[in-house]
Amino acid sequence: MAEHRPSLDADSLGDVEFTHRWYRRFLEALQEAGYQFTSFTDSLGAGDLLLRHDVDLSIDAALTMAQIEAELDITSTYFVLVSSALYNPFERSHSEALAEIEALGHEIGLHFSTHRYWPADEPPAAEAIEIRVAAEQAMLETVCSPVETVSFHRPPSWVLNRTFSGFRSTYESRVFDEIGYVADSTQRWRHEPPDVDSFPETAQVLTHPGLWAAVDADFDERVTQAIRDACTHSERATRQEFGTETTTGEST
Ligand SMILES: [Zn+2]
């Protein structure tokens, strides 16, 4: 059985707040415990920690998180959902933000939604998944340099602990079942705080940047704010594009 790393000082973290301040302290605690932040493309050893972000709600929030990590000399991987209803990675300001995340030393990968193509209860053949993933990776390659690792969005059970040809998955056994796995999905850390005292010697930590901000707010509020921000962004960019005024009833 693998030996555990020295325990993190969980008490010093207090109750989980979905603030950048708490997130920074969490990362510092992991660093103090001796973890090395590594990449999905590297082989894993004792004390390695894979830090992953699924960009479900906001590329701007991802950039802010990427800056915090860079200040701590930490690198991670940001997985981008090209089928998002909330952002368009090909839109100029968003592709520039992705370039900035890469320039900070982080990696970018594809966040792939099977739901976009197949019902959750109708698993397709592996080859069909591989074809769709390759097509979306090629799209993402037009704005950044994605790694071959792919993260599935709201993963159906039939992608877990499975390997594919042509790409690695963040849910394959090597980086999911066989090591510690800690995720902040839907802000579950409020009632199930990350069990940092029992982190195994190798772990994957998943956070969703859009769930974190300067001031704490619950999951519903974060989603509502992400929708508002996306609408504001779309309006501003569209009005700039077509030179229209904000007054209703006018058009060009
Ligand atoms: Zn997702």
Coordinates of N, CA and C and ligand atoms in Angstrom, one line a residue:
M1 N 0.8 -1.2 0.0 CA 0.0 0.0 0.0 C 0.9 1.3 0.0
A2 N 0.5 2.2 -0.8 CA 1.3 3.4 -0.9 C 1.3 4.2 0.4
E3 N 2.4 4.8 0.7 CA 2.5 5.7 1.9 C 1.9 7.0 1.6
H4 N 1.3 7.6 2.7 CA 0.6 8.9 2.5 C 1.6 10.0 2.7
R5 N 1.4 11.1 2.0 CA 2.2 12.3 2.2 C 1.9 12.9 3.6
P6 N 2.8 13.8 4.0 CA 2.5 14.5 5.3 C 1.1 15.1 5.2
S7 N 0.4 15.1 6.3 CA -1.0 15.7 6.3 C -0.9 17.2 6.1
L8 N -1.9 17.6 5.4 CA -2.1 19.1 5.2 C -2.7 19.6 6.5
D9 N -2.5 20.9 6.7 CA -3.1 21.5 7.9 C -4.5 22.0 7.5
A10 N -5.4 21.0 7.6 CA -6.8 21.3 7.1 C -7.5 22.3 8.0
D11 N -7.1 22.3 9.3 CA -7.8 23.2 10.2 C -7.5 24.7 9.8
S12 N -6.3 25.0 9.4 CA -6.0 26.3 9.0 C -6.8 26.9 7.8
L13 N -7.3 25.9 7.1 CA -8.1 26.4 5.9 C -9.5 26.8 6.3
G14 N -10.0 26.3 7.4 CA -11.4 26.6 7.9 C -12.4 26.1 6.9
D15 N -13.7 26.6 7.1 CA -14.7 26.2 6.2 C -14.4 26.6 4.7
V16 N -14.9 25.8 3.8 CA -14.6 26.2 2.4 C -15.4 27.4 2.0
E17 N -14.7 28.4 1.5 CA -15.4 29.5 0.8 C -15.0 29.5 -0.6
F18 N -15.9 29.7 -1.5 CA -15.5 29.7 -2.9 C -15.0 31.1 -3.4
T19 N -13.9 31.4 -2.7 CA -13.3 32.7 -3.0 C -11.9 32.4 -3.5
H20 N -11.3 33.4 -4.2 CA -9.9 33.3 -4.6 C -9.0 33.2 -3.4
R21 N -9.3 33.9 -2.4 CA -8.5 33.9 -1.2 C -8.4 32.5 -0.6
W22 N -9.5 31.8 -0.5 CA -9.5 30.5 0.1 C -8.8 29.5 -0.9
Y23 N -9.0 29.7 -2.2 CA -8.4 28.8 -3.2 C -6.8 28.9 -3.1
R24 N -6.4 30.2 -2.9 CA -4.9 30.4 -2.8 C -4.4 29.7 -1.6
R25 N -5.1 29.8 -0.5 CA -4.6 29.1 0.7 C -4.6 27.6 0.6
F26 N -5.6 27.1 -0.1 CA -5.7 25.7 -0.4 C -4.5 25.2 -1.2
L27 N -4.1 26.0 -2.2 CA -2.9 25.6 -3.1 C -1.6 25.7 -2.2
E28 N -1.6 26.7 -1.4 CA -0.4 26.9 -0.6 C -0.3 25.7 0.4
A29 N -1.4 25.2 0.9 CA -1.4 24.1 1.8 C -0.9 22.8 1.1
L30 N -1.3 22.7 -0.1 CA -0.8 21.5 -0.9 C 0.7 21.6 -1.2
Q31 N 1.1 22.9 -1.5 CA 2.6 23.1 -1.7 C 3.4 22.8 -0.4
E32 N 2.8 23.3 0.7 CA 3.5 23.1 2.0 C 3.6 21.6 2.4
A33 N 2.6 20.8 1.9 CA 2.6 19.4 2.2 C 3.6 18.6 1.3
G34 N 4.2 19.4 0.3 CA 5.2 18.8 -0.5 C 4.8 18.3 -1.8
Y35 N 3.6 18.5 -2.2 CA 3.1 18.1 -3.5 C 3.8 18.8 -4.7
Q36 N 4.1 18.1 -5.7 CA 4.6 18.7 -7.0 C 3.5 18.7 -8.0
F37 N 3.2 19.9 -8.6 CA 2.2 20.0 -9.6 C 2.7 19.6 -10.9
T38 N 2.0 18.6 -11.5 CA 2.6 18.0 -12.7 C 1.5 18.0 -13.8
S39 N 1.9 17.4 -14.9 CA 1.1 17.5 -16.1 C 0.5 16.1 -16.5
F40 N -0.6 16.1 -17.1 CA -1.3 14.8 -17.5 C -0.4 14.1 -18.5
T41 N 0.5 14.8 -19.2 CA 1.4 14.2 -20.2 C 2.6 13.5 -19.6
D42 N 2.9 13.8 -18.3 CA 4.0 13.2 -17.6 C 3.7 11.9 -16.9
S43 N 4.7 11.1 -16.7 CA 4.4 9.9 -15.9 C 4.3 10.3 -14.4
L44 N 3.5 9.6 -13.6 CA 3.2 10.0 -12.3 C 4.0 9.3 -11.3
G45 N 4.4 10.0 -10.2 CA 5.2 9.4 -9.1 C 4.6 9.9 -7.8
A46 N 5.3 9.4 -6.7 CA 4.9 9.8 -5.4 C 5.0 11.3 -5.2
G47 N 3.9 11.9 -4.6 CA 4.0 13.3 -4.4 C 3.5 14.2 -5.6
D48 N 3.2 13.5 -6.7 CA 2.7 14.3 -7.8 C 1.2 14.6 -7.7
L49 N 0.8 15.8 -8.1 CA -0.5 16.2 -8.1 C -0.9 16.8 -9.4
L50 N -2.0 16.3 -10.0 CA -2.5 16.8 -11.2 C -3.6 17.8 -10.9
L51 N -3.4 19.1 -11.3 CA -4.4 20.1 -11.1 C -5.2 20.4 -12.4
R52 N -6.5 20.2 -12.4 CA -7.3 20.3 -13.6 C -8.4 21.2 -13.4
H53 N -8.8 21.9 -14.5 CA -9.9 22.9 -14.4 C -10.8 22.6 -15.6
D54 N -12.1 22.3 -15.4 CA -13.1 22.2 -16.4 C -13.7 23.6 -16.6
V55 N -13.5 24.2 -17.7 CA -14.0 25.6 -17.9 C -15.5 25.5 -18.4
D56 N -16.4 25.4 -17.5 CA -17.8 25.2 -17.8 C -18.5 26.5 -18.0
L57 N -18.1 27.5 -17.2 CA -18.9 28.8 -17.1 C -18.3 30.0 -17.7
S58 N -16.9 30.1 -17.6 CA -16.3 31.4 -18.0 C -14.9 31.3 -18.3
I59 N -14.4 31.7 -19.4 CA -13.0 31.8 -19.8 C -12.3 32.9 -19.0
D60 N -13.1 34.0 -18.7 CA -12.5 35.1 -17.9 C -12.1 34.6 -16.5
A61 N -13.0 33.8 -15.9 CA -12.8 33.2 -14.6 C -11.6 32.3 -14.6
A62 N -11.4 31.6 -15.8 CA -10.3 30.7 -15.9 C -9.0 31.5 -15.9
L63 N -9.0 32.6 -16.6 CA -7.8 33.4 -16.7 C -7.4 33.9 -15.3
T64 N -8.4 34.4 -14.5 CA -8.1 34.9 -13.2 C -7.4 33.8 -12.3
M65 N -8.0 32.5 -12.4 CA -7.5 31.4 -11.7 C -6.0 31.1 -12.1
A66 N -5.8 31.2 -13.5 CA -4.5 30.9 -14.0 C -3.5 31.9 -13.5
Q67 N -3.9 33.1 -13.3 CA -3.0 34.1 -12.8 C -2.6 33.9 -11.3
I68 N -3.6 33.5 -10.6 CA -3.3 33.1 -9.1 C -2.3 32.0 -9.1
E69 N -2.5 31.0 -9.9 CA -1.6 29.8 -9.9 C -0.2 30.2 -10.3
A70 N -0.1 31.0 -11.3 CA 1.2 31.4 -11.8 C 1.9 32.2 -10.7
E71 N 1.2 33.0 -10.0 CA 1.9 33.7 -8.9 C 2.5 32.8 -7.8
L72 N 1.9 31.6 -7.7 CA 2.4 30.6 -6.8 C 3.4 29.6 -7.5
D73 N 3.7 29.9 -8.7 CA 4.6 29.0 -9.5 C 4.0 27.6 -9.7
I74 N 2.7 27.6 -9.9 CA 1.9 26.3 -10.0 C 1.4 26.3 -11.5
T75 N 1.5 25.1 -12.1 CA 1.0 24.9 -13.4 C -0.2 23.9 -13.4
S76 N -1.2 24.1 -14.3 CA -2.3 23.2 -14.3 C -2.8 23.1 -15.7
T77 N -3.9 22.4 -15.9 CA -4.5 22.2 -17.3 C -5.9 22.7 -17.3
Y78 N -6.2 23.6 -18.3 CA -7.6 24.1 -18.4 C -8.2 23.4 -19.6
F79 N -9.4 22.9 -19.3 CA -10.1 22.1 -20.4 C -11.3 23.0 -20.9
V80 N -11.3 23.2 -22.2 CA -12.2 24.2 -22.8 C -13.3 23.5 -23.6
L81 N -14.5 24.0 -23.3 CA -15.7 23.4 -23.9 C -16.1 24.1 -25.2
V82 N -15.8 23.6 -26.3 CA -16.0 24.3 -27.6 C -17.5 24.4 -27.8
S83 N -18.3 23.5 -27.2 CA -19.8 23.5 -27.4 C -20.5 24.3 -26.4
S84 N -19.8 25.1 -25.6 CA -20.4 25.9 -24.5 C -21.5 26.8 -25.0
A85 N -22.6 27.0 -24.2 CA -23.6 28.0 -24.5 C -23.2 29.3 -23.9
L86 N -22.2 29.4 -23.1 CA -21.8 30.6 -22.3 C -20.6 31.3 -22.9
Y87 N -19.8 30.7 -23.7 CA -18.7 31.4 -24.3 C -18.3 30.7 -25.6
N88 N -17.6 31.5 -26.4 CA -17.1 31.0 -27.7 C -15.6 31.1 -27.7
P89 N -14.9 30.0 -27.7 CA -13.4 30.1 -27.6 C -12.8 30.8 -28.8
F90 N -13.6 30.9 -29.9 CA -13.0 31.5 -31.1 C -13.2 33.0 -31.2
E91 N -14.1 33.5 -30.3 CA -14.3 34.9 -30.3 C -13.0 35.6 -29.8
R92 N -12.7 36.8 -30.3 CA -11.4 37.3 -30.2 C -10.9 37.4 -28.7
S93 N -11.8 38.1 -27.8 CA -11.3 38.3 -26.5 C -11.1 36.9 -25.7
H94 N -11.9 35.9 -26.1 CA -11.8 34.6 -25.4 C -10.5 33.9 -25.9
S95 N -10.3 34.0 -27.3 CA -9.1 33.3 -27.7 C -7.8 34.0 -27.2
E96 N -7.9 35.3 -27.0 CA -6.8 36.0 -26.4 C -6.6 35.6 -25.0
A97 N -7.6 35.4 -24.3 CA -7.5 34.9 -22.9 C -6.9 33.5 -22.8
L98 N -7.3 32.7 -23.8 CA -6.7 31.3 -23.8 C -5.1 31.4 -24.1
A99 N -4.8 32.3 -25.0 CA -3.3 32.5 -25.3 C -2.6 33.0 -24.0
E100 N -3.3 33.8 -23.3 CA -2.7 34.3 -22.0 C -2.5 33.2 -21.0
I101 N -3.5 32.3 -20.9 CA -3.4 31.2 -20.0 C -2.2 30.3 -20.4
E102 N -2.0 30.1 -21.7 CA -0.9 29.3 -22.1 C 0.4 30.1 -21.8
A103 N 0.4 31.4 -22.0 CA 1.7 32.2 -21.8 C 2.1 32.2 -20.3
L104 N 1.1 31.9 -19.4 CA 1.4 31.8 -18.0 C 2.0 30.5 -17.6
G105 N 2.1 29.6 -18.6 CA 2.8 28.3 -18.4 C 1.8 27.1 -18.2
H106 N 0.5 27.4 -18.3 CA -0.5 26.3 -18.2 C -0.7 25.6 -19.5
E107 N -1.4 24.4 -19.4 CA -1.8 23.7 -20.6 C -3.3 23.9 -20.8
I108 N -3.6 23.7 -22.1 CA -5.1 23.7 -22.5 C -5.4 22.4 -23.2
G109 N -6.6 21.9 -22.8 CA -7.1 20.7 -23.4 C -8.5 20.8 -23.8
L110 N -9.1 19.8 -24.4 CA -10.5 19.9 -24.8 C -11.4 19.3 -23.7
H111 N -12.5 20.1 -23.4 CA -13.5 19.6 -22.5 C -14.6 19.1 -23.5
F112 N -14.9 17.8 -23.5 CA -15.7 17.3 -24.5 C -17.1 16.8 -24.0
S113 N -18.1 17.3 -24.6 CA -19.5 16.9 -24.1 C -20.0 15.8 -25.0
T114 N -20.1 14.6 -24.4 CA -20.8 13.5 -25.1 C -22.3 13.8 -25.4
H115 N -22.8 14.6 -24.4 CA -24.3 14.9 -24.5 C -24.7 15.7 -25.7
R116 N -23.7 16.3 -26.3 CA -23.9 17.1 -27.5 C -24.2 16.2 -28.7
Y117 N -23.8 14.9 -28.6 CA -23.9 14.0 -29.7 C -24.7 12.7 -29.4
W118 N -24.7 12.3 -28.2 CA -25.4 11.0 -27.9 C -26.1 11.1 -26.6
P119 N -27.3 10.4 -26.5 CA -28.0 10.4 -25.2 C -27.1 9.6 -24.2
A120 N -27.2 10.0 -22.9 CA -26.4 9.3 -21.9 C -26.6 7.8 -21.7
D121 N -27.8 7.4 -22.1 CA -28.1 6.0 -22.0 C -27.9 5.2 -23.3
E122 N -27.3 5.8 -24.3 CA -27.0 5.1 -25.5 C -25.5 5.3 -25.9
P123 N -24.7 4.5 -25.2 CA -23.2 4.6 -25.4 C -22.8 4.3 -26.9
P124 N -22.1 5.2 -27.5 CA -21.7 4.9 -28.9 C -20.4 4.0 -28.9
A125 N -20.0 3.6 -30.1 CA -18.8 2.8 -30.2 C -17.6 3.8 -29.9
A126 N -16.5 3.2 -29.4 CA -15.4 4.0 -29.1 C -14.9 4.8 -30.3
E127 N -15.0 4.2 -31.5 CA -14.5 4.9 -32.7 C -15.3 6.2 -33.0
A128 N -16.6 6.1 -32.7 CA -17.5 7.3 -32.9 C -17.0 8.5 -32.0
I129 N -16.7 8.1 -30.8 CA -16.2 9.1 -29.8 C -14.9 9.7 -30.3
E130 N -14.0 8.8 -30.7 CA -12.7 9.3 -31.1 C -12.8 10.2 -32.3
I131 N -13.7 10.0 -33.2 CA -13.8 10.8 -34.4 C -14.3 12.2 -34.0
R132 N -15.3 12.3 -33.1 CA -15.8 13.6 -32.7 C -14.8 14.3 -31.9
V133 N -14.1 13.6 -31.0 CA -13.1 14.3 -30.2 C -12.0 14.9 -31.1
A134 N -11.6 14.1 -32.1 CA -10.5 14.6 -33.0 C -11.0 15.8 -33.7
A135 N -12.3 15.9 -34.1 CA -12.8 17.0 -34.8 C -12.8 18.3 -33.9
E136 N -13.2 18.1 -32.7 CA -13.2 19.2 -31.8 C -11.8 19.7 -31.4
Q137 N -10.9 18.7 -31.3 CA -9.5 19.1 -31.0 C -9.0 19.9 -32.1
A138 N -9.3 19.6 -33.3 CA -8.8 20.3 -34.5 C -9.4 21.7 -34.5
M139 N -10.6 21.9 -34.0 CA -11.2 23.2 -33.9 C -10.4 24.0 -32.9
L140 N -10.1 23.4 -31.7 CA -9.4 24.1 -30.7 C -8.0 24.5 -31.1
E141 N -7.4 23.7 -31.9 CA -6.1 23.9 -32.4 C -6.0 25.2 -33.2
T142 N -7.1 25.7 -33.7 CA -7.0 27.0 -34.5 C -6.8 28.2 -33.6
V143 N -7.0 28.0 -32.3 CA -6.8 29.2 -31.4 C -5.8 28.9 -30.3
C144 N -5.3 27.7 -30.1 CA -4.3 27.4 -29.1 C -3.6 26.1 -29.4
S145 N -2.8 25.6 -28.5 CA -2.1 24.4 -28.7 C -2.5 23.3 -27.7
P146 N -3.7 22.7 -28.0 CA -4.2 21.8 -27.0 C -3.4 20.5 -26.8
V147 N -3.3 20.1 -25.5 CA -2.6 18.8 -25.2 C -3.6 17.7 -25.7
E148 N -3.0 16.5 -25.8 CA -3.8 15.3 -26.3 C -4.8 14.8 -25.2
T149 N -4.7 15.3 -24.0 CA -5.6 14.8 -22.9 C -6.9 15.5 -23.0
V150 N -8.0 14.8 -22.8 CA -9.4 15.3 -22.9 C -10.1 15.0 -21.6
S151 N -10.9 16.0 -21.3 CA -11.8 15.9 -20.1 C -13.2 15.8 -20.6
F152 N -14.0 14.8 -20.1 CA -15.4 14.7 -20.5 C -16.2 15.6 -19.6
H153 N -17.2 16.3 -20.2 CA -18.1 17.2 -19.5 C -19.2 16.4 -19.0
R154 N -19.5 16.5 -17.7 CA -20.6 15.7 -17.0 C -20.5 14.3 -17.5
P155 N -19.4 13.6 -17.2 CA -19.1 12.3 -17.8 C -20.2 11.2 -17.5
P156 N -20.7 10.6 -18.6 CA -21.5 9.4 -18.4 C -20.7 8.3 -17.9
S157 N -21.3 7.3 -17.3 CA -20.5 6.2 -16.7 C -19.7 5.4 -17.7
W158 N -20.2 5.4 -19.0 CA -19.4 4.7 -20.0 C -18.1 5.3 -20.4
V159 N -17.8 6.4 -19.9 CA -16.4 6.9 -20.2 C -15.4 6.8 -19.1
L160 N -15.9 6.3 -17.9 CA -15.1 6.2 -16.7 C -14.2 5.0 -16.8
N161 N -12.9 5.2 -16.4 CA -12.0 4.1 -16.3 C -11.8 3.4 -17.7
R162 N -11.8 4.2 -18.7 CA -11.8 3.7 -20.1 C -10.7 4.4 -20.9
T163 N -10.0 3.7 -21.7 CA -9.0 4.3 -22.6 C -9.5 4.4 -24.0
F164 N -8.9 5.3 -24.7 CA -9.3 5.5 -26.1 C -8.1 5.6 -27.0
S165 N -8.3 5.5 -28.3 CA -7.2 5.7 -29.2 C -7.1 7.1 -29.6
G166 N -5.9 7.7 -29.7 CA -5.8 9.0 -30.2 C -5.8 10.1 -29.2
F167 N -6.3 9.8 -28.0 CA -6.3 10.8 -26.9 C -6.3 10.1 -25.6
R168 N -5.8 10.8 -24.6 CA -5.8 10.4 -23.2 C -7.1 11.0 -22.5
S169 N -7.6 10.4 -21.5 CA -8.8 10.9 -20.8 C -8.4 11.2 -19.4
T170 N -9.0 12.2 -18.8 CA -8.8 12.5 -17.4 C -9.5 11.6 -16.5
Y171 N -10.3 10.7 -17.2 CA -11.1 9.7 -16.4 C -10.6 8.3 -16.6
E172 N -9.4 8.1 -17.3 CA -8.8 6.8 -17.4 C -8.3 6.4 -16.0
S173 N -8.2 5.1 -15.8 CA -7.9 4.6 -14.4 C -6.6 5.2 -13.9
R174 N -5.6 5.3 -14.7 CA -4.3 5.8 -14.3 C -4.3 7.1 -13.5
V175 N -5.2 8.0 -13.9 CA -5.3 9.3 -13.3 C -6.6 9.5 -12.6
F176 N -7.4 8.5 -12.4 CA -8.8 8.6 -11.8 C -9.0 7.6 -10.7
D177 N -9.1 6.4 -11.1 CA -9.4 5.3 -10.1 C -8.2 4.9 -9.3
E178 N -7.0 5.0 -9.9 CA -5.8 4.5 -9.2 C -5.1 5.5 -8.3
I179 N -5.6 6.7 -8.4 CA -5.0 7.8 -7.5 C -6.1 8.5 -6.8
G180 N -5.8 9.4 -5.9 CA -6.8 10.2 -5.2 C -7.5 11.1 -6.2
Y181 N -8.8 11.4 -6.0 CA -9.5 12.2 -6.9 C -10.4 13.1 -6.1
V182 N -10.3 14.4 -6.3 CA -11.0 15.4 -5.4 C -11.6 16.4 -6.4
A183 N -12.9 16.6 -6.4 CA -13.5 17.6 -7.3 C -14.5 18.5 -6.6
D184 N -14.6 19.8 -7.1 CA -15.4 20.8 -6.4 C -16.8 20.9 -7.2
S185 N -17.1 19.9 -8.0 CA -18.4 20.0 -8.8 C -19.6 20.5 -8.0
T186 N -20.3 21.4 -8.6 CA -21.5 22.0 -8.0 C -21.3 22.6 -6.6
Q187 N -20.0 22.9 -6.3 CA -19.6 23.4 -5.0 C -19.9 22.4 -3.9
R188 N -19.7 21.1 -4.1 CA -20.0 20.1 -3.1 C -19.0 20.2 -1.9
W189 N -17.9 21.0 -2.1 CA -17.0 21.1 -1.0 C -17.6 21.8 0.2
R190 N -18.7 22.5 0.0 CA -19.3 23.1 1.2 C -19.8 22.1 2.2
H191 N -20.3 21.0 1.7 CA -20.7 20.0 2.7 C -19.8 18.8 2.7
E192 N -18.9 18.7 1.7 CA -17.9 17.6 1.6 C -16.6 18.2 1.4
P193 N -16.0 18.9 2.4 CA -14.7 19.5 2.1 C -13.7 18.6 1.6
P194 N -12.7 19.1 0.8 CA -11.7 18.2 0.3 C -11.0 17.5 1.5
D195 N -10.9 16.2 1.5 CA -10.3 15.5 2.6 C -8.8 15.5 2.5
V196 N -8.3 16.7 2.7 CA -6.8 16.9 2.5 C -6.0 16.0 3.4
D197 N -6.5 15.7 4.6 CA -5.7 14.9 5.5 C -5.4 13.5 5.0
S198 N -6.3 13.0 4.1 CA -6.1 11.6 3.6 C -5.8 11.6 2.1
F199 N -5.3 12.7 1.6 CA -4.8 12.6 0.2 C -3.8 11.5 0.0
P200 N -4.0 10.7 -1.0 CA -2.9 9.7 -1.2 C -1.7 10.4 -1.8
E201 N -0.6 9.6 -2.0 CA 0.6 10.3 -2.4 C 0.6 10.8 -3.8
T202 N -0.4 10.4 -4.6 CA -0.6 10.9 -5.9 C -2.1 11.3 -6.0
A203 N -2.4 12.4 -6.6 CA -3.8 12.8 -6.7 C -4.1 13.7 -7.9
Q204 N -5.4 13.7 -8.3 CA -5.9 14.6 -9.3 C -6.9 15.5 -8.5
V205 N -6.8 16.8 -8.7 CA -7.7 17.8 -8.1 C -8.4 18.5 -9.2
L206 N -9.7 18.5 -9.2 CA -10.5 19.2 -10.3 C -11.2 20.4 -9.6
T207 N -11.1 21.6 -10.2 CA -11.9 22.7 -9.8 C -12.5 23.3 -11.1
H208 N -13.6 24.0 -10.9 CA -14.3 24.7 -12.0 C -14.2 26.2 -11.8
P209 N -13.3 26.9 -12.6 CA -13.0 28.3 -12.3 C -14.2 29.2 -12.1
G210 N -15.3 28.9 -12.8 CA -16.5 29.8 -12.7 C -17.2 29.7 -11.4
L211 N -16.8 28.7 -10.6 CA -17.5 28.6 -9.2 C -16.8 29.5 -8.2
W212 N -15.7 30.1 -8.6 CA -14.8 30.8 -7.7 C -14.8 32.3 -8.1
A213 N -14.8 33.2 -7.1 CA -14.6 34.6 -7.4 C -14.1 35.4 -6.2
A214 N -14.0 36.7 -6.3 CA -13.4 37.5 -5.2 C -14.3 37.4 -3.9
V215 N -15.6 37.3 -4.1 CA -16.5 37.2 -3.0 C -17.3 35.9 -3.1
D216 N -17.6 35.3 -2.0 CA -18.2 34.0 -1.9 C -19.7 34.1 -2.4
A217 N -20.1 33.1 -3.1 CA -21.5 33.0 -3.5 C -21.8 31.5 -3.8
D218 N -23.1 31.1 -3.7 CA -23.4 29.7 -3.9 C -23.5 29.3 -5.3
F219 N -23.7 28.1 -5.6 CA -23.7 27.5 -6.9 C -24.7 28.2 -7.9
D220 N -25.9 28.3 -7.4 CA -27.0 28.9 -8.2 C -26.6 30.4 -8.6
E221 N -26.1 31.1 -7.6 CA -25.7 32.5 -7.9 C -24.6 32.6 -8.9
R222 N -23.6 31.7 -8.8 CA -22.5 31.7 -9.7 C -23.0 31.4 -11.2
V223 N -23.9 30.4 -11.3 CA -24.4 30.1 -12.6 C -25.2 31.3 -13.2
T224 N -26.0 31.9 -12.3 CA -26.8 33.1 -12.8 C -25.9 34.2 -13.2
Q225 N -24.8 34.5 -12.4 CA -23.9 35.5 -12.8 C -23.2 35.2 -14.1
A226 N -22.8 33.9 -14.3 CA -22.2 33.6 -15.5 C -23.1 33.8 -16.8
I227 N -24.3 33.6 -16.6 CA -25.3 33.8 -17.7 C -25.4 35.3 -18.0
R228 N -25.5 36.1 -16.9 CA -25.5 37.6 -17.0 C -24.2 38.1 -17.7
D229 N -23.1 37.6 -17.2 CA -21.8 38.1 -17.8 C -21.7 37.7 -19.3
A230 N -22.2 36.5 -19.6 CA -22.1 36.1 -21.0 C -23.0 37.0 -21.9
C231 N -24.2 37.4 -21.4 CA -25.1 38.2 -22.1 C -24.5 39.6 -22.3
T232 N -24.0 40.2 -21.2 CA -23.3 41.5 -21.3 C -22.2 41.5 -22.3
H233 N -21.4 40.4 -22.3 CA -20.2 40.3 -23.2 C -20.7 40.3 -24.6
S234 N -21.8 39.4 -24.9 CA -22.3 39.3 -26.2 C -22.8 40.6 -26.7
E235 N -23.6 41.3 -25.9 CA -24.2 42.6 -26.3 C -23.1 43.6 -26.7
R236 N -22.1 43.7 -25.8 CA -21.0 44.7 -26.1 C -20.3 44.3 -27.4
A237 N -19.9 43.1 -27.5 CA -19.1 42.7 -28.7 C -20.0 42.8 -30.0
T238 N -21.2 42.5 -29.9 CA -22.1 42.6 -31.1 C -22.3 44.0 -31.5
R239 N -22.6 44.9 -30.5 CA -22.8 46.3 -30.8 C -21.6 46.9 -31.4
Q240 N -20.4 46.5 -30.8 CA -19.1 47.0 -31.4 C -19.0 46.6 -32.9
E241 N -19.3 45.3 -33.1 CA -19.2 44.7 -34.5 C -20.1 45.5 -35.5
F242 N -21.3 45.8 -35.0 CA -22.2 46.4 -36.0 C -22.5 47.9 -35.8
G243 N -21.8 48.5 -34.8 CA -21.9 49.9 -34.6 C -23.3 50.4 -34.2
T244 N -24.1 49.6 -33.5 CA -25.4 50.0 -33.1 C -25.4 50.6 -31.7
E245 N -26.4 51.4 -31.5 CA -26.6 52.1 -30.2 C -27.3 51.1 -29.2
T246 N -27.3 51.4 -27.9 CA -28.0 50.6 -27.0 C -29.5 50.9 -27.0
T247 N -29.9 52.0 -27.6 CA -31.3 52.4 -27.6 C -32.1 51.4 -28.4
T248 N -33.2 50.9 -27.7 CA -34.0 49.9 -28.4 C -34.8 50.5 -29.6
G249 N -35.1 49.8 -30.6 CA -35.9 50.3 -31.7 C -35.0 50.8 -32.8
E250 N -33.7 51.0 -32.5 CA -32.9 51.5 -33.6 C -32.1 50.3 -34.3
S251 N -31.8 50.5 -35.5 CA -31.0 49.4 -36.2 C -30.2 50.1 -37.3
T252 N -29.2 49.3 -37.7 CA -28.4 49.8 -38.8 C -28.9 49.3 -40.1
Ligands
ZN1 ZN -17.9 20.4 -17.6

